[in-house]
PDB file of C-alpha atoms and ligand atoms in Angstrom:
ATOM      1  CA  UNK A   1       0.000   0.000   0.000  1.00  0.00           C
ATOM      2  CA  UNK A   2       1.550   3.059  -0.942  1.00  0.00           C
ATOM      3  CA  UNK A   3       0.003   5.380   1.426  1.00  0.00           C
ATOM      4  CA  UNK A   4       0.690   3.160   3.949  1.00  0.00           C
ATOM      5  CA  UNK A   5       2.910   4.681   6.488  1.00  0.00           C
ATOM      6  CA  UNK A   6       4.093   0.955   7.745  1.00  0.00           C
ATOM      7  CA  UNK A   7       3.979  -0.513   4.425  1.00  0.00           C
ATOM      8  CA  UNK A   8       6.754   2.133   3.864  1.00  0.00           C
ATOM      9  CA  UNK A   9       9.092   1.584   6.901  1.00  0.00           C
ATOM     10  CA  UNK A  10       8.683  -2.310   6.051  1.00  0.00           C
ATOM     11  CA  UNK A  11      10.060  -1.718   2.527  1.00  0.00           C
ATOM     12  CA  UNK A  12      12.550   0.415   3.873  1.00  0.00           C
ATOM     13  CA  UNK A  13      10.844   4.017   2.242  1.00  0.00           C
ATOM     14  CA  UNK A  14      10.681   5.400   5.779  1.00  0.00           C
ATOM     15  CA  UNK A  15      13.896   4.989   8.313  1.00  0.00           C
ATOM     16  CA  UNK A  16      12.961   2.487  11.390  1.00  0.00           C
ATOM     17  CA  UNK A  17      15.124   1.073  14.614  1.00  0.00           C
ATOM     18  CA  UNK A  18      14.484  -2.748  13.210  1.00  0.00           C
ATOM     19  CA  UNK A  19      15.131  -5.236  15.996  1.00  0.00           C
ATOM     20  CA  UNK A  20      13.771  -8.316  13.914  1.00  0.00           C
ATOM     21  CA  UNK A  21      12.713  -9.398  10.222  1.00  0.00           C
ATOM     22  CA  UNK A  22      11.296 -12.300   8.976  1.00  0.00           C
ATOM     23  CA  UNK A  23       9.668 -13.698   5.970  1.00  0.00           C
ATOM     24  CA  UNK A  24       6.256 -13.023   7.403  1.00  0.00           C
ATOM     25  CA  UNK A  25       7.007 -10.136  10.087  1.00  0.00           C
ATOM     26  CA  UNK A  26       8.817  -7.082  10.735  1.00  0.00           C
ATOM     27  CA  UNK A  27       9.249  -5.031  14.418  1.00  0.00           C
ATOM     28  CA  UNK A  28      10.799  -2.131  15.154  1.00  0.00           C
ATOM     29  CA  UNK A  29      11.038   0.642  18.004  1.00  0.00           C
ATOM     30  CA  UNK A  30       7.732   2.411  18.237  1.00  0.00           C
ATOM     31  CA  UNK A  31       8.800   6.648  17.577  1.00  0.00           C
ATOM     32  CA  UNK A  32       7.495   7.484  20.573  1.00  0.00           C
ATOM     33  CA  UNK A  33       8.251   4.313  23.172  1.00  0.00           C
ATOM     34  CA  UNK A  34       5.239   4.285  26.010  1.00  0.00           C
ATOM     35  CA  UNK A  35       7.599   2.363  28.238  1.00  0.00           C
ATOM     36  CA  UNK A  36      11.489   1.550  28.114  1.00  0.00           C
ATOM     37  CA  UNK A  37      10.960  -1.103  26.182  1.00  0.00           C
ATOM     38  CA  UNK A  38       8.165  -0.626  23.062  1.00  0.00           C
ATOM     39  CA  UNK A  39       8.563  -2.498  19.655  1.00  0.00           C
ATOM     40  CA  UNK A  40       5.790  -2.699  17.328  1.00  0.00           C
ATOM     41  CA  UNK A  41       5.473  -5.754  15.290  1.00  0.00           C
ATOM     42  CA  UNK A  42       4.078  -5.943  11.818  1.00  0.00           C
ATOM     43  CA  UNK A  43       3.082  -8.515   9.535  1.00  0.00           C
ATOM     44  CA  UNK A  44       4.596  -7.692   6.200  1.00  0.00           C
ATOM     45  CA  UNK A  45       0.865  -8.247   4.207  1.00  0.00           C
ATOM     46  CA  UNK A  46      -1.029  -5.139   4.631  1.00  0.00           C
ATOM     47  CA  UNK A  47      -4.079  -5.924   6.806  1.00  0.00           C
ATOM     48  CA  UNK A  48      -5.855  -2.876   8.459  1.00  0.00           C
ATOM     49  CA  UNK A  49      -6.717  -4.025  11.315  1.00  0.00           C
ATOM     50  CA  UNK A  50      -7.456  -6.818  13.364  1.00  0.00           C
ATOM     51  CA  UNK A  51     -11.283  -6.864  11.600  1.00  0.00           C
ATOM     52  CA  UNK A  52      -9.528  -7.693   8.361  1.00  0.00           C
ATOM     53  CA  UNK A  53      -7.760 -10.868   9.561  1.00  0.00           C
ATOM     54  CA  UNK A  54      -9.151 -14.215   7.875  1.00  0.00           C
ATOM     55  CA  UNK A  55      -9.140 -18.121   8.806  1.00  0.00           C
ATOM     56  CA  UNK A  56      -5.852 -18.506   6.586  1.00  0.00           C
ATOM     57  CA  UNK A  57      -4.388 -15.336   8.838  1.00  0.00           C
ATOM     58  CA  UNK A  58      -4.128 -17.895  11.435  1.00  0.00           C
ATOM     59  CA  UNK A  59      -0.575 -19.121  11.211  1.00  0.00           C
ATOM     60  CA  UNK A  60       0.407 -15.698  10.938  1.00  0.00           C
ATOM     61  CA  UNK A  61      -1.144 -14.252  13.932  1.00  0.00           C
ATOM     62  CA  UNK A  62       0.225 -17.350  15.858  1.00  0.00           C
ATOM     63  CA  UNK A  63       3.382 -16.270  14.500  1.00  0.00           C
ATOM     64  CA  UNK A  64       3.561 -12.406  15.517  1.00  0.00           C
ATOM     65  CA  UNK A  65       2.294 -13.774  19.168  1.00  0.00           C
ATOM     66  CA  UNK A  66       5.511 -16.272  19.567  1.00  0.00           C
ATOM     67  CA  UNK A  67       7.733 -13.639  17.833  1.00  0.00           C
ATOM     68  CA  UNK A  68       6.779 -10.922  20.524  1.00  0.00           C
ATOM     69  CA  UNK A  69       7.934 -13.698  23.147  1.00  0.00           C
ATOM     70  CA  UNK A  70      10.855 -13.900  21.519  1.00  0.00           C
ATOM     71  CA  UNK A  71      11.823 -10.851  21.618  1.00  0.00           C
ATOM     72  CA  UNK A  72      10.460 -10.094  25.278  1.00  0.00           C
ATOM     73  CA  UNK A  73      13.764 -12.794  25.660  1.00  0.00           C
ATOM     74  CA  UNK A  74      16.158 -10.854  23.583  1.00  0.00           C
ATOM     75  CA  UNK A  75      14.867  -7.618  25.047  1.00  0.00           C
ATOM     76  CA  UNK A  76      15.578  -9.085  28.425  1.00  0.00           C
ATOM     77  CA  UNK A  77      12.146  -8.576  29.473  1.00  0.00           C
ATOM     78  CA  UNK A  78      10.303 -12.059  29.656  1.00  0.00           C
ATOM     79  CA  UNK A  79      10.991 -12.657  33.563  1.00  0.00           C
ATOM     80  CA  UNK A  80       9.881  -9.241  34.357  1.00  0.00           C
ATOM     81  CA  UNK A  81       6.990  -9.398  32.395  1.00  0.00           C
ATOM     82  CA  UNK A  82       5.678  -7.601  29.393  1.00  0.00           C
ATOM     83  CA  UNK A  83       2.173  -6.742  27.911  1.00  0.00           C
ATOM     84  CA  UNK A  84       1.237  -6.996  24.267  1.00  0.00           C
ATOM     85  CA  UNK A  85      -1.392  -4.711  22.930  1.00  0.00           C
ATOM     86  CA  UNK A  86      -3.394  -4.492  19.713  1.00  0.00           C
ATOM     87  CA  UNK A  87      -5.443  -1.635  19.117  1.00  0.00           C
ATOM     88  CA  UNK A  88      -8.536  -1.902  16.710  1.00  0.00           C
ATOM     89  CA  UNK A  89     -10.561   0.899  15.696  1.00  0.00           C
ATOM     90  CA  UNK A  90     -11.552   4.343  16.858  1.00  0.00           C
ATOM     91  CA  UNK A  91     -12.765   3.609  20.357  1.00  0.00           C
ATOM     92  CA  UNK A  92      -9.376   1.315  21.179  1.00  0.00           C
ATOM     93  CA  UNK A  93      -7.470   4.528  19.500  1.00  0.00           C
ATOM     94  CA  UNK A  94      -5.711   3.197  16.904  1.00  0.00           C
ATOM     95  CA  UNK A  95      -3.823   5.797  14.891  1.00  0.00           C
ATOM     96  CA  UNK A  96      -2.188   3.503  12.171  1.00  0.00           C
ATOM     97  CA  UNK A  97      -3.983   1.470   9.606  1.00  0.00           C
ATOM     98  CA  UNK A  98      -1.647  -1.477   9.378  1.00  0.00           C
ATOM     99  CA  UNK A  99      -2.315  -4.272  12.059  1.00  0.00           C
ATOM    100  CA  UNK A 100       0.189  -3.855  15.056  1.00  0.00           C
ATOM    101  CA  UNK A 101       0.511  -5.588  18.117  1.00  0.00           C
ATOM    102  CA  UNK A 102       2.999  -3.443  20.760  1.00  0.00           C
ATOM    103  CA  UNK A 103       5.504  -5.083  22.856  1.00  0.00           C
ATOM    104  CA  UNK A 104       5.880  -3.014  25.970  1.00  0.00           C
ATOM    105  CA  UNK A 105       7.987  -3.731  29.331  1.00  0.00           C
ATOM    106  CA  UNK A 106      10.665  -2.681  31.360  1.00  0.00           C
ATOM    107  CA  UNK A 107       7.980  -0.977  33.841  1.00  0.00           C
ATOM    108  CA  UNK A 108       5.143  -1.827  36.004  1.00  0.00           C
ATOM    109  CA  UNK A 109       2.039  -1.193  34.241  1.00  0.00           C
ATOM    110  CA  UNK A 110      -1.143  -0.342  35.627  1.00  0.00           C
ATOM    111  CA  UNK A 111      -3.837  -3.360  35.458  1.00  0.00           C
ATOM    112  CA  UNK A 112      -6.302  -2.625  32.647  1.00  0.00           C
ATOM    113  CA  UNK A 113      -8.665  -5.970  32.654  1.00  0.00           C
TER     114      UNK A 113
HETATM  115  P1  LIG B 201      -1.678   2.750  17.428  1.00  0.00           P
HETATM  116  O1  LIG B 201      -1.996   4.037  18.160  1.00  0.00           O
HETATM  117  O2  LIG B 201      -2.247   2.767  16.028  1.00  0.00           O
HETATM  118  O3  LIG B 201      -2.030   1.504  18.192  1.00  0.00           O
HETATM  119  O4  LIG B 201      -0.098   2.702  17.332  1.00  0.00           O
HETATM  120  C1  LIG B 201       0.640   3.392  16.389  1.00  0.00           C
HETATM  121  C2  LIG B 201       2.024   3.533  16.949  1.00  0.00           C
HETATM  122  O5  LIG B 201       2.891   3.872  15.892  1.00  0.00           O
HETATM  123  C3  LIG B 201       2.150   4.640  18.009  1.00  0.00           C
HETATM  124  O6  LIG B 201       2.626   4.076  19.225  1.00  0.00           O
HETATM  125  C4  LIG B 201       3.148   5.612  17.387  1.00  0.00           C
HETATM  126  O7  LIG B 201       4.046   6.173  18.334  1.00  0.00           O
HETATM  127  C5  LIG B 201       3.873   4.749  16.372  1.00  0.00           C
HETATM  128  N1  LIG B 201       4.381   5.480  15.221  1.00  0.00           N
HETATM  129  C6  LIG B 201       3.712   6.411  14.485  1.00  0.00           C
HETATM  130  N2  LIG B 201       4.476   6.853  13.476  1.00  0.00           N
HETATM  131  C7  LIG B 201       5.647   6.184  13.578  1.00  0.00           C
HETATM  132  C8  LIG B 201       6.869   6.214  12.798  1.00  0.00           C
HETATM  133  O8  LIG B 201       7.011   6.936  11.813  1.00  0.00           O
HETATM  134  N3  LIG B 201       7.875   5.390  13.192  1.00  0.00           N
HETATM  135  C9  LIG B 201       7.757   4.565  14.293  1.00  0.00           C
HETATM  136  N4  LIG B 201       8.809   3.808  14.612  1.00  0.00           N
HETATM  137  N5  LIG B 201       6.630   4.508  15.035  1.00  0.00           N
HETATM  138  C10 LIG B 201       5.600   5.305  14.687  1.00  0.00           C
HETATM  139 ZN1  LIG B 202       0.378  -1.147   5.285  1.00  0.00          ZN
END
């Protein structure tokens, strides 16, 4: 997508701090980092949201779940503990249109749910 503001920092159009790259993912430091830790990781398909995902988008969301733990390890943050967040639509606050899941730690957080 070209207007796609993630589309562009996965194809390299836009600078980004990459911490990992795969054939199905990409993550990299969130601009403005909510907590001292705050990747945002990114399938490399352009899906809009979470509302867009399908039956054969399975394997993939699987896949951005275990690839958040793994970096929680390489981030050093898996014994401290870490929260993952997806934001979907206007009431949630999303603010980009590419489906992102946030990988925040290195703080205590206050409880949501
Ligand atoms: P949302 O609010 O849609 O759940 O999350 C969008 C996230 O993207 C925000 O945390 C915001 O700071 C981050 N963001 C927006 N523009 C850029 C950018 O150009 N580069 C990076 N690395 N992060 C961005
Ligand atoms: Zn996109």
């Amino acid at each position: 997508m070209q207007d796609c503001l993630f589309c562009n920092i996965i194809a390299g159009n836009i600078p980004s701090q990459k911490v990992y790259e795969d054939e199905l993912v990409y993550a990299f430091r969130d601009i403005a980092p909510a907590a001292p830790v705050h990747i945002l990781i990114v399938p490399k398909e352009h899906l809009c949201c979470l509302n867009e995902a399908k039956p054969e988008h399975q394997m993939l969301l699987g896949h951005i779940l275990l690839t958040a733990q793994k970096l929680a390890k390489s981030e050093g943050i898996a014994d401290s503990g870490y929260r993952i967040v997806n934001n979907c639509g206007e009431n949630a606050g999303q603010t980009v249109f590419h489906l992102h899941f946030h990988l925040l730690g290195g703080a205590q957080f206050t409880k949501l749910v």
